[in-house]
Amino acid sequence: MSALHSVLSAVRQFLLDPRAFFEDRGTASTLPLAALVVVGLAIALAVGVTILGGILAGTVDGTVMVDNPDRPPQGICDAFDNDSPATEGCEEPAEIERDAGSLVREAANGFLGTVVVAPFLLWLAGGVTVYLGGLLAGGDTSLSGSFSVAGWAAVPEFGRLVAGIAILQFALADVTITNLETAPEAVRTAIAPVEPYIALATVLTAAWQLYILSAGLSIEADIDRPRAAAIMGVPLALFVLSTLL
C-alpha cells in the first residue's frame, strides 16, 4: 500500500509541481522512467492510428474495383506461353472487388511505422535542445539529465492524442462516403469545423510541455525558471507553428 501511495504521490507532484519533482529526484535519475514514457507514447500512437483507421473506415460505404494481386501484370501474360510458370494466375480476373472501408483501414495502418518512430526522433531532438539550451544559459547540463527532461515532456502528448481522437470521432460520426475518390475532400470538409479545437489542443499541449521543460531545465542547468522558459519557449513555439501552418 505504501508503494502505491509513493507512486501516486510522485505522479501528483509531477503534474502539479514538476520543478519539485525534478528537484527531489534529480533529472538524470529519472531517465529510465522518462524512456518508458516515450515508449508508451509510441505504443499509444500506434493504437491511436489503428482507432482512427477504424473511424475513417466506418465512414466509407460500398466497394471498389482494384488490381488483382494474385494475377501477374498483363505484359507478363502476353510475353509467355500459357504453360509457362511465369503465367500462372493469368487466368484470374485483372481486377477484383474490395470493401472500400477495408482499403481505408489498410492505408491508415501503413502509417504505423512512421508514428512509432516519430516519438523517438522527437525525443532525440528535444534532448539535444535541452542540452544545448542549458549550455547556452551557462549551466552544467548532462546528456542523461537533458534526455530525461525531454522524455517527460512526452506526457502531455497522451492528452492530445485522446482529445484528437475524440474530436475526429465527433466530426465524422454522421459522415457517409460512397465514392472513394472523393473521400479525402469529404473528410477535409467534415473536419474543417473542428480544426480550431484541434489547434487549441495543440497549443495547450505545448503550454504543458513548456511547463515541464522549463521546470526540468531550471534544475538541470541550475538557472531560474523564467530564463529556462524563455530558452525552451522559442524552439517549442517554432515547432508548434510548423505543425499548425
Coordinates of C-alpha atoms in Angstrom, one line a residue:
M1 CA 0.0 0.0 0.0
S2 CA 2.9 2.4 0.8
A3 CA 4.5 1.7 -2.5
L4 CA 1.2 2.6 -4.3
H5 CA 1.0 5.7 -2.2
S6 CA 4.5 6.7 -3.2
V7 CA 3.8 6.3 -6.8
L8 CA 0.6 8.3 -6.7
S9 CA 2.3 11.0 -4.7
A10 CA 5.1 11.2 -7.3
V11 CA 2.5 11.4 -10.1
R12 CA 0.6 14.1 -8.3
Q13 CA 3.8 16.0 -7.7
F14 CA 4.9 15.8 -11.3
L15 CA 1.5 17.0 -12.6
L16 CA 1.2 19.9 -10.1
D17 CA 4.8 20.9 -9.4
P18 CA 7.3 19.3 -11.9
R19 CA 10.1 21.5 -10.6
A20 CA 9.8 20.0 -7.1
F21 CA 9.5 16.6 -8.8
F22 CA 12.9 17.0 -10.5
E23 CA 14.5 18.7 -7.5
D24 CA 13.6 15.9 -5.2
R25 CA 14.6 13.1 -7.5
G26 CA 17.2 14.7 -9.8
T27 CA 16.8 14.8 -13.5
A28 CA 19.3 12.1 -14.6
S29 CA 18.0 9.5 -12.1
T30 CA 14.5 9.6 -13.7
L31 CA 15.9 8.8 -17.2
P32 CA 14.7 5.2 -17.2
L33 CA 11.1 6.2 -16.4
A34 CA 11.3 9.0 -19.0
A35 CA 12.3 6.4 -21.6
L36 CA 9.3 4.3 -20.6
V37 CA 7.1 7.3 -21.2
V38 CA 8.4 7.7 -24.7
V39 CA 8.0 4.0 -25.4
G40 CA 4.5 4.2 -24.0
L41 CA 3.7 7.1 -26.3
A42 CA 4.9 5.2 -29.3
I43 CA 2.6 2.3 -28.4
A44 CA -0.3 4.7 -27.8
L45 CA 0.2 6.4 -31.1
A46 CA 0.1 3.1 -32.9
V47 CA -3.1 2.2 -31.1
G48 CA -4.4 5.7 -32.0
V49 CA -3.7 5.2 -35.7
T50 CA -5.5 1.9 -35.6
I51 CA -8.5 3.5 -33.9
L52 CA -8.5 6.4 -36.4
G53 CA -8.3 3.9 -39.3
G54 CA -11.4 2.2 -37.9
I55 CA -13.2 5.5 -37.6
L56 CA -12.3 6.5 -41.2
A57 CA -13.2 3.0 -42.5
G58 CA -16.6 3.4 -40.8
T59 CA -17.4 6.5 -42.9
V60 CA -16.9 4.7 -46.2
D61 CA -19.7 2.6 -47.6
G62 CA -19.6 0.4 -50.7
T63 CA -17.0 -1.5 -52.7
V64 CA -14.3 -0.6 -55.2
M65 CA -12.5 -2.4 -58.0
V66 CA -8.8 -2.8 -57.5
D67 CA -6.0 -4.7 -59.3
N68 CA -5.9 -8.4 -58.5
P69 CA -2.7 -9.1 -56.5
D70 CA -2.9 -12.8 -57.5
R71 CA -2.6 -12.0 -61.2
P72 CA 0.7 -11.2 -62.9
P73 CA 0.9 -8.0 -64.9
Q74 CA -0.7 -8.1 -68.4
G75 CA 2.8 -7.7 -70.0
I76 CA 4.0 -11.0 -68.5
C77 CA 0.8 -12.8 -69.5
D78 CA 1.3 -11.6 -73.1
A79 CA 5.0 -12.4 -73.2
F80 CA 5.0 -16.0 -72.2
D81 CA 3.1 -19.1 -73.2
N82 CA 0.2 -20.3 -71.2
D83 CA 2.1 -23.3 -69.9
S84 CA 5.0 -21.2 -68.6
P85 CA 5.3 -20.9 -64.8
A86 CA 5.5 -17.1 -65.2
T87 CA 1.9 -17.0 -66.5
E88 CA 0.5 -18.9 -63.5
G89 CA -2.5 -16.9 -62.4
C90 CA -3.1 -15.2 -65.7
E91 CA -6.5 -16.8 -65.9
E92 CA -7.5 -14.8 -62.8
P93 CA -9.5 -11.6 -63.4
A94 CA -7.4 -8.4 -63.8
E95 CA -9.5 -6.6 -61.1
I96 CA -11.4 -7.8 -58.0
E97 CA -14.0 -6.1 -55.8
R98 CA -12.8 -5.0 -52.4
D99 CA -14.6 -3.4 -49.5
A100 CA -13.7 0.3 -49.6
G101 CA -13.6 0.5 -45.8
S102 CA -11.0 -2.3 -45.6
L103 CA -8.8 -0.4 -48.1
V104 CA -9.0 2.8 -46.0
R105 CA -8.1 0.8 -42.9
E106 CA -5.1 -0.7 -44.6
A107 CA -4.0 2.7 -45.8
A108 CA -4.1 4.1 -42.3
N109 CA -2.2 1.1 -41.0
G110 CA 0.6 1.9 -43.5
F111 CA 1.4 4.9 -41.2
L112 CA 2.1 2.7 -38.2
G113 CA 5.8 2.6 -38.8
T114 CA 6.1 6.3 -39.1
V115 CA 4.1 7.1 -35.9
V116 CA 6.1 4.5 -33.9
V117 CA 9.4 6.1 -34.9
A118 CA 8.3 9.7 -34.5
P119 CA 8.3 9.9 -30.7
F120 CA 11.9 8.7 -30.6
L121 CA 13.0 11.2 -33.2
L122 CA 11.3 14.0 -31.3
W123 CA 12.9 12.8 -28.1
L124 CA 16.3 12.9 -29.7
A125 CA 15.6 16.5 -31.0
G126 CA 14.2 17.5 -27.6
G127 CA 17.1 16.1 -25.6
V128 CA 19.7 17.9 -27.8
T129 CA 17.7 21.1 -27.5
V130 CA 17.5 20.9 -23.7
Y131 CA 21.2 20.1 -23.5
L132 CA 22.3 22.9 -25.8
G133 CA 19.8 25.3 -24.1
G134 CA 21.4 24.6 -20.8
L135 CA 24.9 25.2 -22.2
L136 CA 23.7 28.4 -23.8
A137 CA 22.4 29.6 -20.4
G138 CA 25.8 28.8 -18.9
G139 CA 24.6 25.8 -17.0
D140 CA 26.4 22.5 -16.5
T141 CA 23.9 20.2 -18.2
S142 CA 24.3 16.4 -18.8
L143 CA 23.1 14.3 -21.7
S144 CA 21.3 11.9 -19.3
G145 CA 19.6 14.7 -17.4
S146 CA 18.7 16.5 -20.7
F147 CA 17.1 13.5 -22.3
S148 CA 15.2 12.7 -19.1
V149 CA 13.6 16.2 -19.1
A150 CA 12.8 15.8 -22.8
G151 CA 11.3 12.4 -22.3
W152 CA 9.0 13.6 -19.5
A153 CA 7.7 16.3 -21.9
A154 CA 6.0 13.5 -23.9
V155 CA 3.4 13.1 -21.1
P156 CA 1.1 15.9 -22.5
E157 CA 1.0 14.1 -25.9
F158 CA -1.2 11.4 -24.3
G159 CA -3.8 14.0 -23.6
R160 CA -3.6 15.5 -27.1
L161 CA -3.9 12.0 -28.6
V162 CA -7.1 11.3 -26.7
A163 CA -8.5 14.7 -27.4
G164 CA -7.7 14.4 -31.1
I165 CA -9.4 11.0 -31.4
A166 CA -12.5 12.3 -29.6
I167 CA -12.7 15.4 -31.8
L168 CA -12.4 13.4 -35.0
Q169 CA -14.9 10.8 -33.8
F170 CA -17.4 13.6 -33.2
A171 CA -16.7 15.3 -36.6
L172 CA -17.0 12.1 -38.6
A173 CA -19.9 10.5 -36.7
D174 CA -22.6 11.3 -39.3
V175 CA -20.4 11.2 -42.4
T176 CA -21.0 8.6 -45.0
I177 CA -18.8 8.4 -48.1
T178 CA -19.9 6.3 -51.1
N179 CA -17.2 7.4 -53.6
L180 CA -13.7 6.6 -52.5
E181 CA -12.2 9.1 -55.0
T182 CA -13.9 12.0 -53.2
A183 CA -13.2 10.6 -49.7
P184 CA -10.2 12.9 -48.9
E185 CA -12.2 16.1 -49.8
A186 CA -15.2 14.8 -47.9
V187 CA -13.1 14.1 -44.8
R188 CA -11.5 17.6 -45.0
T189 CA -14.9 19.2 -45.3
A190 CA -16.2 17.3 -42.2
I191 CA -13.1 18.1 -40.1
A192 CA -12.9 21.8 -41.1
P193 CA -15.4 23.0 -38.3
V194 CA -13.4 21.2 -35.6
E195 CA -10.0 22.3 -36.7
P196 CA -9.9 25.2 -34.2
Y197 CA -10.4 22.7 -31.4
I198 CA -7.5 20.5 -32.7
A199 CA -5.4 23.7 -32.8
L200 CA -6.4 24.5 -29.3
A201 CA -5.4 21.0 -28.1
T202 CA -2.0 21.5 -29.8
V203 CA -1.4 24.9 -28.1
L204 CA -2.5 23.6 -24.7
T205 CA -0.2 20.6 -25.1
A206 CA 2.7 22.8 -26.0
A207 CA 2.0 25.0 -22.9
W208 CA 2.0 22.0 -20.7
Q209 CA 5.2 20.8 -22.3
L210 CA 6.8 24.2 -21.7
Y211 CA 5.8 24.0 -18.1
I212 CA 7.6 20.7 -17.8
L213 CA 10.6 21.6 -19.8
S214 CA 11.2 24.9 -18.0
A215 CA 11.0 23.1 -14.7
G216 CA 13.4 20.4 -15.7
L217 CA 15.9 22.7 -17.4
S218 CA 15.9 25.1 -14.4
I219 CA 17.0 22.1 -12.2
E220 CA 19.3 20.5 -14.7
A221 CA 21.2 23.7 -15.6
D222 CA 20.7 25.4 -12.2
I223 CA 19.1 28.5 -13.7
D224 CA 15.9 30.4 -12.8
R225 CA 12.6 29.3 -14.1
P226 CA 11.7 32.3 -16.3
R227 CA 15.1 32.0 -18.1
A228 CA 14.6 28.3 -18.7
A229 CA 11.1 29.0 -20.0
A230 CA 12.5 31.6 -22.5
I231 CA 15.2 29.2 -23.7
M232 CA 12.8 26.4 -24.3
G233 CA 9.9 28.5 -25.5
V234 CA 11.5 29.6 -28.7
P235 CA 12.1 26.2 -30.3
L236 CA 8.9 24.8 -28.9
A237 CA 6.9 27.7 -30.4
L238 CA 8.6 27.2 -33.8
F239 CA 7.7 23.5 -33.7
V240 CA 4.1 24.3 -32.9
L241 CA 3.8 26.8 -35.6
S242 CA 5.2 24.3 -38.1
T243 CA 2.5 21.8 -37.2
L244 CA -0.3 24.3 -37.4
L245 CA 0.6 26.1 -40.6

